[in-house]
GROMACS .gro file of C-alpha atoms in nm:
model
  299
    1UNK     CA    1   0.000   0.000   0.000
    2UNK     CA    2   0.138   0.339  -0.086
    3UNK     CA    3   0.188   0.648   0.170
    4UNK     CA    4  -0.009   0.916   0.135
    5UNK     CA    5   0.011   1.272   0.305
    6UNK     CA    6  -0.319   1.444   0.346
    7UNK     CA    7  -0.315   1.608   0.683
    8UNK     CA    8  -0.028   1.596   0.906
    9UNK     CA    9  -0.189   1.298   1.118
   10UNK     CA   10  -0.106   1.091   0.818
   11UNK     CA   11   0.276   1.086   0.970
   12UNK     CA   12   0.264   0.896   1.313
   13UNK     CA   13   0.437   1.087   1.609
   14UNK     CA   14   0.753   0.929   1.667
   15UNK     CA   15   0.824   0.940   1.256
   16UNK     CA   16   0.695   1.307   1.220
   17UNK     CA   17   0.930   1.357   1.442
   18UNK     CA   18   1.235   1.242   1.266
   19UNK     CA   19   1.133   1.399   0.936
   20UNK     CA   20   1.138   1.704   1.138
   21UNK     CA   21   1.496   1.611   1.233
   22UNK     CA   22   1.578   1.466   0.825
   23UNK     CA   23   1.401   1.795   0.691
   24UNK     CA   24   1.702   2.019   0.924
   25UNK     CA   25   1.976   1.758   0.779
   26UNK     CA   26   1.871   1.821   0.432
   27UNK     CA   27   1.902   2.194   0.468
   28UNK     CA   28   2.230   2.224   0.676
   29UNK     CA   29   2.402   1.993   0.453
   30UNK     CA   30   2.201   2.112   0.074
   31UNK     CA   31   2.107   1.717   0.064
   32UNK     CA   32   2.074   1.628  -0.309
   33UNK     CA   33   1.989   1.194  -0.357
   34UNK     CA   34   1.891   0.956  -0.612
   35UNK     CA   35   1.599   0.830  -0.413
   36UNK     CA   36   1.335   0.955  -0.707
   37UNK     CA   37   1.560   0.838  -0.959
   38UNK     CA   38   1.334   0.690  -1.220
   39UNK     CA   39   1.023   0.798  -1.120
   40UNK     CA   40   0.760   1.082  -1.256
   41UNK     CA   41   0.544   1.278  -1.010
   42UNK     CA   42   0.276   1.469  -1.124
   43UNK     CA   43   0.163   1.819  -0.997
   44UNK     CA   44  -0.168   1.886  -1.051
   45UNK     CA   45  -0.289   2.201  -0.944
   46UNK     CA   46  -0.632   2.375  -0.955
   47UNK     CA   47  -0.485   2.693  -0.778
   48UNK     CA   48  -0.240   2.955  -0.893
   49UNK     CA   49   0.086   2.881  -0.675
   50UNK     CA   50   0.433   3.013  -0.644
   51UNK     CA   51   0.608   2.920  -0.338
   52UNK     CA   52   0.440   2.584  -0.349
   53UNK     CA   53   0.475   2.517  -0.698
   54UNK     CA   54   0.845   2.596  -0.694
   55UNK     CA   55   0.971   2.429  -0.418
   56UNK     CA   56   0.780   2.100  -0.468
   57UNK     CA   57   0.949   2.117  -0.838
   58UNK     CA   58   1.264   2.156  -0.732
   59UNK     CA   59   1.271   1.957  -0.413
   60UNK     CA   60   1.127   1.649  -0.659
   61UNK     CA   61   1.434   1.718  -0.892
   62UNK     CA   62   1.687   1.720  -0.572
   63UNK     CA   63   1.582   1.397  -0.489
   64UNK     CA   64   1.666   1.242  -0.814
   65UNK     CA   65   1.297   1.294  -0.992
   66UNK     CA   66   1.109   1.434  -1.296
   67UNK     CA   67   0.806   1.686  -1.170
   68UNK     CA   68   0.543   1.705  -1.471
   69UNK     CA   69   0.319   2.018  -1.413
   70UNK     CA   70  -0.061   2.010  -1.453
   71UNK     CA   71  -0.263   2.269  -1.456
   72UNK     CA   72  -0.648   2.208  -1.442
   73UNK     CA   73  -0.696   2.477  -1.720
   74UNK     CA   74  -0.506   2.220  -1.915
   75UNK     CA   75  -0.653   1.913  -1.888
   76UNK     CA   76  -1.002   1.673  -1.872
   77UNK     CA   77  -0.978   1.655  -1.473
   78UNK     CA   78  -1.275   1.807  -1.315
   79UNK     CA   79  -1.455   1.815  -1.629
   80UNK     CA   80  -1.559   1.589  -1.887
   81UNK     CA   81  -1.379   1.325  -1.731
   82UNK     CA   82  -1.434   1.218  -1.358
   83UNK     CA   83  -1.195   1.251  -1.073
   84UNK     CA   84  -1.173   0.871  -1.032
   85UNK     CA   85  -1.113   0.805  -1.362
   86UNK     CA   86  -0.829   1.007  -1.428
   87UNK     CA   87  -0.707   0.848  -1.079
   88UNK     CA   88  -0.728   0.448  -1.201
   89UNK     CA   89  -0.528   0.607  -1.558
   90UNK     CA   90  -0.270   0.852  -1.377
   91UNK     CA   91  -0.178   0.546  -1.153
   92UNK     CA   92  -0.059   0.402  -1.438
   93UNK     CA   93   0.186   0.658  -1.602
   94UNK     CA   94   0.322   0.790  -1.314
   95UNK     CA   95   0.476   0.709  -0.975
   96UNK     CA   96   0.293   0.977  -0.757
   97UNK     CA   97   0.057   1.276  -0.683
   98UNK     CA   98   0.118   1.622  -0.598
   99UNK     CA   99  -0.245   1.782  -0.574
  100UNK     CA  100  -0.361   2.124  -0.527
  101UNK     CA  101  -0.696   2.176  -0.533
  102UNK     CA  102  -1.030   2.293  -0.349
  103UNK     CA  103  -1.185   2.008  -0.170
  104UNK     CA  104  -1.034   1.760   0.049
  105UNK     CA  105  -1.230   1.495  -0.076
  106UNK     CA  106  -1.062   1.540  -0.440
  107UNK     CA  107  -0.803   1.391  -0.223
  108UNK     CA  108  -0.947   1.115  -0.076
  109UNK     CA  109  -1.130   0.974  -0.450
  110UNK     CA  110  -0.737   1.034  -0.583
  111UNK     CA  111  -0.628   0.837  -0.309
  112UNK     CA  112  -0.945   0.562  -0.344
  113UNK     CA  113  -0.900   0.450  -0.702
  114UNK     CA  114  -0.507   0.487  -0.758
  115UNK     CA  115  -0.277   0.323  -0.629
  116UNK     CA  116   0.044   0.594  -0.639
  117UNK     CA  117   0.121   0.806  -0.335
  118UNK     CA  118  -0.081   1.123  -0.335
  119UNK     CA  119   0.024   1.433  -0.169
  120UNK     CA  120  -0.193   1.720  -0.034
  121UNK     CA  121   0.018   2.066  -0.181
  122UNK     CA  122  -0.284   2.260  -0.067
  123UNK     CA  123  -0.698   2.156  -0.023
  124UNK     CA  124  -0.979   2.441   0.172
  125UNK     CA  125  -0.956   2.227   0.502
  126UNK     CA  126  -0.559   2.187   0.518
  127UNK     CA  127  -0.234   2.259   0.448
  128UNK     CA  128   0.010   2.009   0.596
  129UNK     CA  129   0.293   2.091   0.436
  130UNK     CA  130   0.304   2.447   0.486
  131UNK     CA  131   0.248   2.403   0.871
  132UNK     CA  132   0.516   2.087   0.877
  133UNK     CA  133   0.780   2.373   0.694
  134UNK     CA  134   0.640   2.599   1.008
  135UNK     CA  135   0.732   2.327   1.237
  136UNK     CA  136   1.079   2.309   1.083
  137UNK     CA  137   1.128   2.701   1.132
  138UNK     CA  138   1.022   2.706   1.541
  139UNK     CA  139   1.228   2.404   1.560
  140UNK     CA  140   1.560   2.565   1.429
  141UNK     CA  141   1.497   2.819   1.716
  142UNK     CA  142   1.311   2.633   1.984
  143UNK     CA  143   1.388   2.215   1.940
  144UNK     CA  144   1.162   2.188   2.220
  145UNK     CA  145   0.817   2.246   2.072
  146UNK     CA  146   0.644   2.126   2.287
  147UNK     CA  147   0.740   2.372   2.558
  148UNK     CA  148   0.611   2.725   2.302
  149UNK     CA  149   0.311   2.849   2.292
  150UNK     CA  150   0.198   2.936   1.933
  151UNK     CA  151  -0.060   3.157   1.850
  152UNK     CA  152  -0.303   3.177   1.525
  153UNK     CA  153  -0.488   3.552   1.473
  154UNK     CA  154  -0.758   3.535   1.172
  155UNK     CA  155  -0.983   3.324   1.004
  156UNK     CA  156  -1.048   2.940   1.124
  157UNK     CA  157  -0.909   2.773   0.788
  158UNK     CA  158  -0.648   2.527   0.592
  159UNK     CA  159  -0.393   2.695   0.769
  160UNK     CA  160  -0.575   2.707   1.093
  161UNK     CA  161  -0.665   2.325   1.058
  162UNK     CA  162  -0.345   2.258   1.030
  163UNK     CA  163  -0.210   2.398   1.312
  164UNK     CA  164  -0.480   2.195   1.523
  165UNK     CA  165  -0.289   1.894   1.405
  166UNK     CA  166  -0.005   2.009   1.451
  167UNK     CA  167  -0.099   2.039   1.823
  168UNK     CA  168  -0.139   1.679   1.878
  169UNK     CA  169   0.165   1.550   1.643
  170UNK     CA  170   0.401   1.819   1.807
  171UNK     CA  171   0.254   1.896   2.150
  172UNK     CA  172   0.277   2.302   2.131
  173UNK     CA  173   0.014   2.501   2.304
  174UNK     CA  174  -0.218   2.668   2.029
  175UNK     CA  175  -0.412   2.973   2.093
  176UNK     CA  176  -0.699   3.088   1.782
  177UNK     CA  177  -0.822   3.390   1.761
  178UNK     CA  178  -1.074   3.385   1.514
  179UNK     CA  179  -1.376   3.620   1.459
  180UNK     CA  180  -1.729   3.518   1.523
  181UNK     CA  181  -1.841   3.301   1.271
  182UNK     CA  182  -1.493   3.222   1.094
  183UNK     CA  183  -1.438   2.970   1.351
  184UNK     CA  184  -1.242   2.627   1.237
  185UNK     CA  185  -1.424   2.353   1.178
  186UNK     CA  186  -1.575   2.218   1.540
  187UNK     CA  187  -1.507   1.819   1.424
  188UNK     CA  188  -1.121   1.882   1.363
  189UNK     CA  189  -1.077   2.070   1.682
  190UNK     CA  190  -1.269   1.824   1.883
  191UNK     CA  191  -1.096   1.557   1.751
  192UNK     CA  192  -0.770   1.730   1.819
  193UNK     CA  193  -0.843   1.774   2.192
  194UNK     CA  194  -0.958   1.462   2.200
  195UNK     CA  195  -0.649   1.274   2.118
  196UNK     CA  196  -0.484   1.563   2.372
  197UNK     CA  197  -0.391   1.891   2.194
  198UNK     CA  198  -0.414   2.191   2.432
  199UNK     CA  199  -0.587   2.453   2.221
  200UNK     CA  200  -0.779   2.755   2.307
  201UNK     CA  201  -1.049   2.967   2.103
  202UNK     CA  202  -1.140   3.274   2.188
  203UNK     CA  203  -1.274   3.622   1.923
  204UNK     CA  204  -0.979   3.839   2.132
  205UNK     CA  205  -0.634   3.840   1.919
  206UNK     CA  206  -0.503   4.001   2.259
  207UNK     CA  207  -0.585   3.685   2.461
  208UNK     CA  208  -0.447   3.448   2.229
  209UNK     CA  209  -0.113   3.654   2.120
  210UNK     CA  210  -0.067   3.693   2.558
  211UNK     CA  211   0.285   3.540   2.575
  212UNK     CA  212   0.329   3.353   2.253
  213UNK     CA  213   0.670   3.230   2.099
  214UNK     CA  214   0.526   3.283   1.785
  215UNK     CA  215   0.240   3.507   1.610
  216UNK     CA  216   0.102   3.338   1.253
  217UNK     CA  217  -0.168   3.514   1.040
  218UNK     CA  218  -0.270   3.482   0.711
  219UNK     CA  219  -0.469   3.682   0.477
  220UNK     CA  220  -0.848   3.760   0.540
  221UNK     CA  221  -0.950   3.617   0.215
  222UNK     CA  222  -0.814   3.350   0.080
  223UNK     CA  223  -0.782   3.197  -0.276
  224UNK     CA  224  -1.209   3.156  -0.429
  225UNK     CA  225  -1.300   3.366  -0.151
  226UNK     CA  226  -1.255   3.731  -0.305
  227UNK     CA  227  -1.636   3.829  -0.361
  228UNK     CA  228  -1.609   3.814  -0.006
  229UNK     CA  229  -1.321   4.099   0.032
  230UNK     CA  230  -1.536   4.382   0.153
  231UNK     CA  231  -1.714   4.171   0.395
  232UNK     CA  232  -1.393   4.013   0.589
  233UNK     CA  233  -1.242   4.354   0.611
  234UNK     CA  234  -1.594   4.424   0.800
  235UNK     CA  235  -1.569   4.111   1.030
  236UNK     CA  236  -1.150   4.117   1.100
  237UNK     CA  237  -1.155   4.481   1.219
  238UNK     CA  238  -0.906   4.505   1.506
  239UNK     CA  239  -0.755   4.187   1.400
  240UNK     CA  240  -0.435   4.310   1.242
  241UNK     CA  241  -0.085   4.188   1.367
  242UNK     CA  242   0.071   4.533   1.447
  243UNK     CA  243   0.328   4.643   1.692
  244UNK     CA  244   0.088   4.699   1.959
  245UNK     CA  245  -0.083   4.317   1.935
  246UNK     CA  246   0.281   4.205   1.926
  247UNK     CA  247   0.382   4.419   2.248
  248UNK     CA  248   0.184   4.130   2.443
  249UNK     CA  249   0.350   3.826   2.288
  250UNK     CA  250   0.658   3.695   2.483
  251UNK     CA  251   0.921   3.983   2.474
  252UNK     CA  252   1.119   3.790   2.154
  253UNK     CA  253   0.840   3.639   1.963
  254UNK     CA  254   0.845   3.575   1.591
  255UNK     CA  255   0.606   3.693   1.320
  256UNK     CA  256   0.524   3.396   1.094
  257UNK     CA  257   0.307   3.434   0.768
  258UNK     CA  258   0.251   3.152   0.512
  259UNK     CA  259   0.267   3.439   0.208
  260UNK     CA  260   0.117   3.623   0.012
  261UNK     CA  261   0.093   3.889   0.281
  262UNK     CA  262  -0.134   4.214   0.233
  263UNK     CA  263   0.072   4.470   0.449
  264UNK     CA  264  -0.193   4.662   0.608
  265UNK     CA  265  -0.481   4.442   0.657
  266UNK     CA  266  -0.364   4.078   0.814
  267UNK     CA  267  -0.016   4.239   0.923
  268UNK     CA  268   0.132   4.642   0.984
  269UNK     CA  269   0.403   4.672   0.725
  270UNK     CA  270   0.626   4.751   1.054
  271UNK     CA  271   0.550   4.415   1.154
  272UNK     CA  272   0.626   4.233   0.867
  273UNK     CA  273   0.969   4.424   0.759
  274UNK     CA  274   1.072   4.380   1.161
  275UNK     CA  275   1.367   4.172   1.290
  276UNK     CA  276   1.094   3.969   1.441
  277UNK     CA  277   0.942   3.911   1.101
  278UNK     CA  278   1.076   3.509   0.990
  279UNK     CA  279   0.883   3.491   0.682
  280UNK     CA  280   1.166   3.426   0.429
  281UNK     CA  281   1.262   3.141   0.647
  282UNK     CA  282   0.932   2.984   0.595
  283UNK     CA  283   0.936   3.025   0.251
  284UNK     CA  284   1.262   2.880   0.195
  285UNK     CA  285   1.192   2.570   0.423
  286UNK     CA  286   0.886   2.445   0.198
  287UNK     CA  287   1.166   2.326  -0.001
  288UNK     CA  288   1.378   2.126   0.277
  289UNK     CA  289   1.039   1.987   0.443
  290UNK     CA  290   0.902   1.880   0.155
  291UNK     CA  291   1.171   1.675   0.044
  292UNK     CA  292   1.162   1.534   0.405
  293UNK     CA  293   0.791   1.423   0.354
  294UNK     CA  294   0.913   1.254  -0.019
  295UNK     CA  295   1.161   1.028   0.137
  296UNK     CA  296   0.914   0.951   0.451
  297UNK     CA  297   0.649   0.813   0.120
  298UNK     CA  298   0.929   0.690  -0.124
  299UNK     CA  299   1.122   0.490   0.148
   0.00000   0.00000   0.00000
């Protein structure tokens, strides 16, 4: 049976753990391998991408492998053909799935009638990988995560979702502060506290930024959700990460954004260009984790 990485609880604890640890290696020591040699992964993506799109290509040619980009504009998928079609054919030209896409079931009929490892590069409930390159850049400054307290201002979503799991995988405290009615999702934070995450919810970014290691936002309205500008800028009023809501995070916390960042809404532009700002450091370890996660499915 192939691996598959949909949501960070895909990767039991004591190996997410040492892909953590692998993920480090590869970057300290610019870890190039054969491992992929041979094989063709396919990236098919439904959403516009940069960081994502990038780093997945080159990590995949690192490792030895050829990346073949798909974009949905340019093919049958979602359209005249069905989803598990294109799965039971796909399975049989190449040797895995990088998928970026709307709904997390898309996922799950990828992963029900193929038979190649499928990876989630992005869905509208999570976004593992991001959050497992987040985990790499709080490790390289505080190994012992589960002794921070991390703290998520803005809407309840992928990102948001991902941090939950992250909470039980990684054992960091996680404070939300979410407006009323942009909560996440009620099963996948139950289920989280159920198998022993300590996370808090509250509507006050003040409360949950109150001595965090580390401040993550992300932008009010994300990707198929920008009919809804006008009305987000209405509903996360007073939920900007400026130097005030950072004043009551621990005296050195870090700023942490996923990117694309809209200086002056989610984050102050003093934020963001401040020495507590470790954005770039994100973005450049979606490449390192990512080849972690490929060797933890190809070996």
């Amino acid at each position: 049976m192939p691996k598959h990485f949909l949501t960070i609880l895909d990767i039991p604890k004591d190996e997410a753990k040492q892909v953590l640890l692998r993920a480090k290696e590869m970057k300290d020591d610019n870890v190039r391998t054969d491992l992929l040699a041979g094989k063709t992964l396919l990236m098919i993506f439904d959403k516009a991408s940069t960081r994502t799109r990038v780093s997945f290509e080159v990590g995949v040619r690192h490792l030895g492998g050829d990346p073949v980009f798909i974009a949905s504009k340019d093919s049958q998928l979602g359209r005249s053909e069905p989803l598990k079609d294109a799965a039971r054919v796909l399975s049989r030209y190449a040797d895995g799935l990088i998928v970026r896409t709307f709904g997390q079931e898309n996922l799950e009929t990828l992963v029900e009638y193929g038979d190649i490892p499928v990876v989630n590069a992005l869905t509208d409930e999570y976004h593992p990988c991001q959050i497992m390159a987040d985990m790499l850049t709080m490790y390289e400054r505080t190994p012992k995560l589960e002794d921070i307290k991390v703290a998520w201002v803005g809407d309840g979503n992928n990102m948001a979702h991902s941090f939950i799991n992250g909470a039980v995988t990684f054992g960091y405290q996680l404070s939300l502060a979410c407006p009323n009615g942009y909560e996440p999702d009620e099963e996948i934070l139950a289920k989280a506290r159920g198998l022993g995450a300590v996370i808090s919810l509250s509507d006050d970014p003040s409360e949950a930024v109150s001595g965090a290691d580390y401040v993550h936002t992300d932008v009010w309205a994300s990707m198929g959700q920008e009919e809804e500008q006008k009305k987000r800028e209405k509903a996360f009023a007073g939920y900007e990460v400026n130097g005030a809501l950072m004043a009551k995070a621990a005296a050195d916390a870090k700023f942490m954004h996923c990117l694309p960042a809209h200086r002056g809404e989610e984050v102050s532009e003093a934020v963001f260009e401040s020495p507590a700002s470790i954005v770039w450091d994100q973005a450049e370890n979606r490449l390192h984790m990512q080849k972690a996660i490929l060797e933890w499915i190809y070996t």
